[in-house]
């Protein structure tokens, strides 16, 4: 039975569970449950603090897990990213009162408060900066107000928390993070883990693509196909109406309106878009 770590609360929890549900797995119905077995799929989910997930996976106690890229790097655990799950996007940044510090070259000798000391210390080593890293559990923005630190290094999504604390980011982001599936480095192949990966990939594709169908005069098929090449190639079927064909192809949902306009201008008609519920490519 595959053992999978899932965030039990916080920014990643609900979206991780939703993605697993879309991939056809059973998920807990009570937020207080810490384990959920899905017998038909031979898989068991353990709900854990996102910060601990890379540690459980790195030690081999759990086979795979969903956590943030920033938390994976912070842990230093022997685990690796398998796939970017395309949610929980955030940057990890330095911030301070602009009159105190506004450049990474000024970091040396300052006190940096963070809940991600592993990530920050590794980054400072790369920059060749010696600073005092102060380990806190959360609400690190308050450390400056309370005189405990001069700089914070923290997750920034909308920037609202920093703005409300009168802090301003500086330098390039240390990292661009998002939710990722992780497994132990050099983990042996496991059939259920390959299945999980294929299903999650199917969800990612189903979320990014739509199915486009249209009718077009056969003489315009080559030009229409170049607008909708699909993944392998578009499906083309004869129409009862002489000289016309029906075409079906997957297109990126971000592009679909531009493509529909171009197909219409070319002479295609009955252009229909449908959502993809699930897929295996
Ligand atoms: N707006 C956000 N705030 C915090 N974390 C976010 C946000 N958006 C995405 N994330 C990601 O979520 C993960 C952190 O999750 P979470 O906030 O649940 O953990 P935590 O801060 O360690 O836990 P807690 O705040 O409950 O003590 C990180 O990977 C982070 O990059
Ligand atoms: O840029 P924003 O959209 O404001 O989001 C980022 C903030 O949210 C997180 O805090 P969280 O709510 O997880 O509390 P914590 O500091 O206790 O972890 C993070 O640590 C930042 O403080
Ligand atoms: Mg948090």
CSV table of C-alpha atoms and ligand atoms in Angstrom, one decimal:
chain,number,residue,atom,x,y,z
A,1,UNK,CA,0.0,0.0,0.0
A,2,UNK,CA,1.4,3.4,-1.0
A,3,UNK,CA,1.8,5.8,1.9
A,4,UNK,CA,1.3,9.5,1.0
A,5,UNK,CA,1.8,12.6,3.1
A,6,UNK,CA,-0.8,15.4,2.6
A,7,UNK,CA,-0.8,18.9,4.3
A,8,UNK,CA,-3.3,18.7,7.2
A,9,UNK,CA,-3.9,22.5,7.4
A,10,UNK,CA,-2.6,25.8,6.1
A,11,UNK,CA,-2.2,27.3,2.6
A,12,UNK,CA,-1.8,24.0,0.8
A,13,UNK,CA,-4.2,21.7,2.6
A,14,UNK,CA,-7.5,22.2,0.9
A,15,UNK,CA,-6.1,22.5,-2.7
A,16,UNK,CA,-4.0,19.3,-2.2
A,17,UNK,CA,-7.0,17.3,-1.1
A,18,UNK,CA,-9.1,18.7,-4.0
A,19,UNK,CA,-6.4,17.7,-6.5
A,20,UNK,CA,-6.3,14.2,-5.0
A,21,UNK,CA,-10.1,14.0,-5.2
A,22,UNK,CA,-10.0,15.0,-8.9
A,23,UNK,CA,-7.4,12.3,-9.4
A,24,UNK,CA,-10.0,9.8,-8.1
A,25,UNK,CA,-8.7,9.2,-4.6
A,26,UNK,CA,-10.7,9.1,-1.4
A,27,UNK,CA,-10.0,11.9,1.0
A,28,UNK,CA,-10.9,12.5,4.6
A,29,UNK,CA,-14.3,14.2,5.2
A,30,UNK,CA,-13.5,15.4,8.7
A,31,UNK,CA,-10.6,17.9,9.1
A,32,UNK,CA,-9.7,16.2,12.4
A,33,UNK,CA,-8.9,12.8,10.7
A,34,UNK,CA,-5.2,12.3,10.4
A,35,UNK,CA,-5.3,9.1,8.3
A,36,UNK,CA,-7.5,8.1,5.3
A,37,UNK,CA,-7.3,4.7,3.7
A,38,UNK,CA,-8.4,4.2,0.1
A,39,UNK,CA,-8.5,0.4,-0.2
A,40,UNK,CA,-9.6,0.1,-3.9
A,41,UNK,CA,-6.6,2.2,-4.9
A,42,UNK,CA,-4.2,0.5,-2.5
A,43,UNK,CA,-3.1,3.9,-1.0
A,44,UNK,CA,-3.2,5.5,2.4
A,45,UNK,CA,-3.0,9.2,3.1
A,46,UNK,CA,-1.4,10.7,6.2
A,47,UNK,CA,-2.3,14.3,7.1
A,48,UNK,CA,0.8,16.1,8.5
A,49,UNK,CA,2.1,19.6,9.0
A,50,UNK,CA,3.5,20.8,5.7
A,51,UNK,CA,6.8,21.6,7.4
A,52,UNK,CA,7.3,17.9,8.4
A,53,UNK,CA,6.4,16.3,5.1
A,54,UNK,CA,9.8,16.3,3.4
A,55,UNK,CA,11.3,14.8,6.6
A,56,UNK,CA,8.9,11.8,6.6
A,57,UNK,CA,9.4,11.2,2.9
A,58,UNK,CA,13.2,11.7,3.1
A,59,UNK,CA,13.4,9.1,5.9
A,60,UNK,CA,11.4,6.6,3.9
A,61,UNK,CA,8.6,6.4,6.5
A,62,UNK,CA,6.2,7.6,3.8
A,63,UNK,CA,6.6,7.0,0.1
A,64,UNK,CA,5.6,10.4,-1.4
A,65,UNK,CA,4.2,13.6,-0.2
A,66,UNK,CA,2.7,17.0,-1.2
A,67,UNK,CA,4.5,20.0,0.2
A,68,UNK,CA,5.9,23.4,-0.8
A,69,UNK,CA,9.2,23.7,-2.8
A,70,UNK,CA,10.4,26.2,-0.1
A,71,UNK,CA,9.6,23.7,2.7
A,72,UNK,CA,11.4,20.9,0.8
A,73,UNK,CA,14.6,22.9,0.4
A,74,UNK,CA,14.3,24.2,4.0
A,75,UNK,CA,14.2,20.7,5.4
A,76,UNK,CA,17.5,19.6,3.8
A,77,UNK,CA,15.9,16.1,3.7
A,78,UNK,CA,17.1,13.6,1.0
A,79,UNK,CA,13.9,14.1,-1.0
A,80,UNK,CA,13.4,15.5,-4.5
A,81,UNK,CA,10.7,17.2,-6.4
A,82,UNK,CA,8.8,14.9,-8.9
A,83,UNK,CA,6.3,17.3,-10.3
A,84,UNK,CA,5.1,20.9,-9.9
A,85,UNK,CA,1.4,20.7,-8.9
A,86,UNK,CA,0.6,24.3,-10.0
A,87,UNK,CA,-1.0,25.6,-6.9
A,88,UNK,CA,0.2,27.4,-3.7
A,89,UNK,CA,2.4,29.7,-5.7
A,90,UNK,CA,4.4,32.2,-3.6
A,91,UNK,CA,7.8,33.8,-3.6
A,92,UNK,CA,10.2,33.7,-0.7
A,93,UNK,CA,11.8,37.1,-0.1
A,94,UNK,CA,13.8,39.4,2.2
A,95,UNK,CA,12.0,42.4,3.6
A,96,UNK,CA,12.9,45.2,6.0
A,97,UNK,CA,12.0,48.8,6.8
A,98,UNK,CA,13.4,50.6,3.8
A,99,UNK,CA,15.4,53.0,5.9
A,100,UNK,CA,17.2,50.1,7.6
A,101,UNK,CA,18.1,47.7,4.8
A,102,UNK,CA,17.2,47.8,1.1
A,103,UNK,CA,19.9,45.8,-0.7
A,104,UNK,CA,21.2,42.2,-0.2
A,105,UNK,CA,24.7,43.6,-0.2
A,106,UNK,CA,23.8,45.3,3.1
A,107,UNK,CA,22.7,42.0,4.8
A,108,UNK,CA,26.0,41.2,6.4
A,109,UNK,CA,26.0,41.5,10.2
A,110,UNK,CA,22.2,42.0,10.4
A,111,UNK,CA,19.7,39.8,12.3
A,112,UNK,CA,17.3,38.0,9.9
A,113,UNK,CA,14.1,36.5,11.4
A,114,UNK,CA,12.6,33.5,9.5
A,115,UNK,CA,10.6,30.3,10.0
A,116,UNK,CA,12.7,28.8,7.1
A,117,UNK,CA,16.3,28.9,8.6
A,118,UNK,CA,17.6,26.1,6.5
A,119,UNK,CA,16.6,27.8,3.3
A,120,UNK,CA,17.9,31.2,4.4
A,121,UNK,CA,21.2,29.9,5.7
A,122,UNK,CA,21.9,28.0,2.5
A,123,UNK,CA,21.1,31.1,0.5
A,124,UNK,CA,23.3,33.4,2.6
A,125,UNK,CA,26.2,30.8,2.1
A,126,UNK,CA,25.7,31.1,-1.7
A,127,UNK,CA,25.7,34.9,-1.4
A,128,UNK,CA,28.8,34.7,0.8
A,129,UNK,CA,27.1,36.8,3.5
A,130,UNK,CA,27.5,36.3,7.3
A,131,UNK,CA,24.3,37.3,9.1
A,132,UNK,CA,22.6,36.2,12.3
A,133,UNK,CA,19.6,34.0,11.4
A,134,UNK,CA,16.9,34.1,14.1
A,135,UNK,CA,14.6,31.0,14.0
A,136,UNK,CA,10.9,31.8,14.7
A,137,UNK,CA,7.8,29.7,14.1
A,138,UNK,CA,5.6,32.3,12.3
A,139,UNK,CA,4.3,35.8,12.3
A,140,UNK,CA,8.0,36.8,11.6
A,141,UNK,CA,7.0,40.3,10.4
A,142,UNK,CA,6.4,41.2,14.1
A,143,UNK,CA,10.1,40.5,14.9
A,144,UNK,CA,11.1,43.8,13.5
A,145,UNK,CA,8.4,45.7,15.3
A,146,UNK,CA,9.6,44.1,18.5
A,147,UNK,CA,13.2,44.8,17.9
A,148,UNK,CA,14.3,41.2,17.7
A,149,UNK,CA,15.4,41.4,14.1
A,150,UNK,CA,16.3,44.0,11.3
A,151,UNK,CA,15.3,41.9,8.3
A,152,UNK,CA,12.7,39.1,7.7
A,153,UNK,CA,12.9,36.3,5.2
A,154,UNK,CA,9.4,34.9,4.5
A,155,UNK,CA,6.7,33.7,2.1
A,156,UNK,CA,5.1,36.5,0.1
A,157,UNK,CA,1.9,35.9,-1.8
A,158,UNK,CA,-0.1,39.1,-2.1
A,159,UNK,CA,2.3,41.2,0.0
A,160,UNK,CA,-0.5,42.3,2.3
A,161,UNK,CA,1.1,41.1,5.5
A,162,UNK,CA,4.4,42.9,4.7
A,163,UNK,CA,2.6,46.1,3.7
A,164,UNK,CA,0.6,46.1,7.0
A,165,UNK,CA,3.8,45.7,8.9
A,166,UNK,CA,5.5,48.7,7.0
A,167,UNK,CA,8.1,46.4,5.4
A,168,UNK,CA,9.3,46.4,1.9
A,169,UNK,CA,10.9,43.6,-0.1
A,170,UNK,CA,14.4,43.9,-1.5
A,171,UNK,CA,16.6,41.9,-3.8
A,172,UNK,CA,15.6,39.1,-6.1
A,173,UNK,CA,13.3,36.4,-4.6
A,174,UNK,CA,15.4,33.6,-2.9
A,175,UNK,CA,12.9,31.2,-4.4
A,176,UNK,CA,9.7,30.9,-6.4
A,177,UNK,CA,7.7,28.2,-4.6
A,178,UNK,CA,4.6,26.2,-5.4
A,179,UNK,CA,3.2,22.9,-4.2
A,180,UNK,CA,5.2,19.9,-5.4
A,181,UNK,CA,5.0,16.1,-5.2
A,182,UNK,CA,8.2,14.9,-3.4
A,183,UNK,CA,9.7,11.4,-3.1
A,184,UNK,CA,12.9,10.1,-1.5
A,185,UNK,CA,16.0,10.6,-3.6
A,186,UNK,CA,16.7,7.3,-5.4
A,187,UNK,CA,13.4,5.8,-4.2
A,188,UNK,CA,12.7,2.5,-6.0
A,189,UNK,CA,9.9,2.4,-8.5
A,190,UNK,CA,6.5,1.6,-6.9
A,191,UNK,CA,3.5,0.8,-9.2
A,192,UNK,CA,1.0,2.9,-7.0
A,193,UNK,CA,3.4,5.8,-7.0
A,194,UNK,CA,3.6,5.7,-10.9
A,195,UNK,CA,-0.2,5.5,-11.0
A,196,UNK,CA,-0.5,8.5,-8.6
A,197,UNK,CA,1.9,10.5,-10.8
A,198,UNK,CA,0.0,9.6,-14.0
A,199,UNK,CA,-3.3,10.6,-12.4
A,200,UNK,CA,-1.9,13.9,-11.0
A,201,UNK,CA,-0.5,14.7,-14.4
A,202,UNK,CA,-3.9,13.9,-15.9
A,203,UNK,CA,-5.5,16.5,-13.5
A,204,UNK,CA,-2.9,19.1,-14.4
A,205,UNK,CA,-3.6,18.6,-18.1
A,206,UNK,CA,-7.4,18.6,-17.6
A,207,UNK,CA,-7.1,21.9,-15.7
A,208,UNK,CA,-4.9,23.5,-18.4
A,209,UNK,CA,-6.6,22.3,-21.6
A,210,UNK,CA,-10.1,22.4,-23.1
A,211,UNK,CA,-11.5,20.3,-26.0
A,212,UNK,CA,-12.2,22.4,-29.1
A,213,UNK,CA,-14.5,21.0,-31.9
A,214,UNK,CA,-15.5,22.7,-35.1
A,215,UNK,CA,-16.6,22.2,-38.7
A,216,UNK,CA,-14.4,23.5,-41.6
A,217,UNK,CA,-14.3,23.2,-45.4
A,218,UNK,CA,-11.9,20.4,-46.3
A,219,UNK,CA,-9.9,22.8,-48.4
A,220,UNK,CA,-9.0,24.8,-45.3
A,221,UNK,CA,-8.2,21.8,-43.1
A,222,UNK,CA,-4.4,22.2,-43.3
A,223,UNK,CA,-4.6,25.9,-42.2
A,224,UNK,CA,-7.1,25.1,-39.5
A,225,UNK,CA,-5.0,22.2,-38.2
A,226,UNK,CA,-2.0,24.4,-37.8
A,227,UNK,CA,-4.1,26.5,-35.4
A,228,UNK,CA,-5.2,23.4,-33.5
A,229,UNK,CA,-2.4,20.8,-33.8
A,230,UNK,CA,-3.6,19.1,-30.6
A,231,UNK,CA,-1.3,16.9,-28.6
A,232,UNK,CA,-0.6,14.1,-31.1
A,233,UNK,CA,-2.7,15.4,-34.0
A,234,UNK,CA,-6.3,16.6,-34.4
A,235,UNK,CA,-9.1,14.1,-35.0
A,236,UNK,CA,-10.7,14.7,-38.4
A,237,UNK,CA,-14.1,13.1,-39.2
A,238,UNK,CA,-16.2,13.3,-42.4
A,239,UNK,CA,-19.4,15.4,-42.3
A,240,UNK,CA,-22.6,14.5,-44.1
A,241,UNK,CA,-22.3,17.8,-45.9
A,242,UNK,CA,-20.1,17.3,-48.9
A,243,UNK,CA,-16.7,19.1,-48.8
A,244,UNK,CA,-16.7,19.7,-45.0
A,245,UNK,CA,-15.0,18.0,-42.1
A,246,UNK,CA,-15.4,18.0,-38.3
A,247,UNK,CA,-12.2,18.6,-36.3
A,248,UNK,CA,-11.5,18.0,-32.6
A,249,UNK,CA,-8.3,19.0,-30.7
A,250,UNK,CA,-7.1,19.9,-27.2
A,251,UNK,CA,-6.0,23.5,-26.8
A,252,UNK,CA,-4.6,25.4,-23.9
A,253,UNK,CA,-7.6,27.2,-22.2
A,254,UNK,CA,-5.6,30.4,-22.0
A,255,UNK,CA,-5.4,30.5,-25.8
A,256,UNK,CA,-8.9,29.2,-26.7
A,257,UNK,CA,-10.6,32.5,-27.4
A,258,UNK,CA,-7.9,33.8,-29.7
A,259,UNK,CA,-7.9,30.4,-31.5
A,260,UNK,CA,-11.7,30.5,-31.9
A,261,UNK,CA,-11.5,34.0,-33.4
A,262,UNK,CA,-8.9,32.9,-35.9
A,263,UNK,CA,-10.8,29.7,-36.8
A,264,UNK,CA,-14.0,31.8,-37.4
A,265,UNK,CA,-12.1,34.3,-39.6
A,266,UNK,CA,-10.7,31.3,-41.6
A,267,UNK,CA,-14.2,30.0,-42.3
A,268,UNK,CA,-14.7,27.4,-39.5
A,269,UNK,CA,-18.2,27.2,-38.0
A,270,UNK,CA,-20.0,25.5,-35.1
A,271,UNK,CA,-17.0,26.1,-32.9
A,272,UNK,CA,-17.6,24.5,-29.5
A,273,UNK,CA,-15.5,24.3,-26.3
A,274,UNK,CA,-15.9,21.7,-23.6
A,275,UNK,CA,-14.1,21.2,-20.4
A,276,UNK,CA,-11.9,18.1,-19.9
A,277,UNK,CA,-12.9,16.3,-16.7
A,278,UNK,CA,-10.0,13.9,-16.6
A,279,UNK,CA,-7.4,12.5,-19.0
A,280,UNK,CA,-4.4,10.2,-19.4
A,281,UNK,CA,-2.1,11.2,-22.2
B,1,LIG,N1,-0.3,33.1,1.3
B,1,LIG,C1,0.5,32.1,1.8
B,1,LIG,N2,0.9,32.1,3.0
B,1,LIG,C2,1.7,31.1,3.5
B,1,LIG,N3,2.1,30.1,2.8
B,1,LIG,C3,1.8,30.0,1.5
B,1,LIG,C4,0.9,31.0,0.9
B,1,LIG,N4,0.7,30.7,-0.3
B,1,LIG,C5,1.4,29.6,-0.5
B,1,LIG,N5,2.1,29.2,0.6
B,1,LIG,C6,2.9,28.0,0.7
B,1,LIG,O1,2.4,27.2,1.7
B,1,LIG,C7,3.4,26.5,2.5
B,1,LIG,C8,3.3,26.9,3.9
B,1,LIG,O2,2.1,26.4,4.4
B,1,LIG,P1,1.6,26.8,5.8
B,1,LIG,O3,1.4,28.3,5.9
B,1,LIG,O4,0.4,25.9,6.0
B,1,LIG,O5,2.8,26.3,6.7
B,1,LIG,P2,3.3,27.0,8.0
B,1,LIG,O6,3.4,28.5,7.8
B,1,LIG,O7,4.6,26.3,8.2
B,1,LIG,O8,2.2,26.5,9.0
B,1,LIG,P3,1.5,27.4,10.1
B,1,LIG,O9,1.4,28.8,9.5
B,1,LIG,O10,0.2,26.8,10.2
B,1,LIG,O11,2.4,27.3,11.3
B,1,LIG,C9,4.7,27.0,1.9
B,1,LIG,O12,5.1,26.1,0.9
B,1,LIG,C10,4.3,28.3,1.2
B,1,LIG,O13,5.1,28.7,0.1
B,2,LIG,O1,1.8,38.0,1.1
B,2,LIG,P1,0.6,37.5,1.9
B,2,LIG,O2,-0.6,37.2,1.0
B,2,LIG,O3,0.3,38.5,3.0
B,2,LIG,O4,0.9,36.1,2.6
B,2,LIG,C1,2.1,35.8,3.2
B,2,LIG,C2,2.0,35.7,4.7
B,2,LIG,O5,1.2,34.6,5.0
B,2,LIG,C3,2.0,33.6,5.7
B,2,LIG,O6,1.7,33.7,7.0
B,2,LIG,P2,0.7,32.6,7.7
B,2,LIG,O7,-0.7,33.1,7.6
B,2,LIG,O8,1.0,31.2,7.2
B,2,LIG,O9,1.1,32.8,9.2
B,2,LIG,P3,2.5,32.4,9.9
B,2,LIG,O10,3.4,33.6,9.7
B,2,LIG,O11,2.1,32.2,11.3
B,2,LIG,O12,3.0,31.2,9.2
B,2,LIG,C4,3.4,34.0,5.5
B,2,LIG,O13,4.2,33.6,6.6
B,2,LIG,C5,3.3,35.5,5.4
B,2,LIG,O14,3.3,36.1,6.6
B,3,LIG,MG1,2.3,29.9,7.7
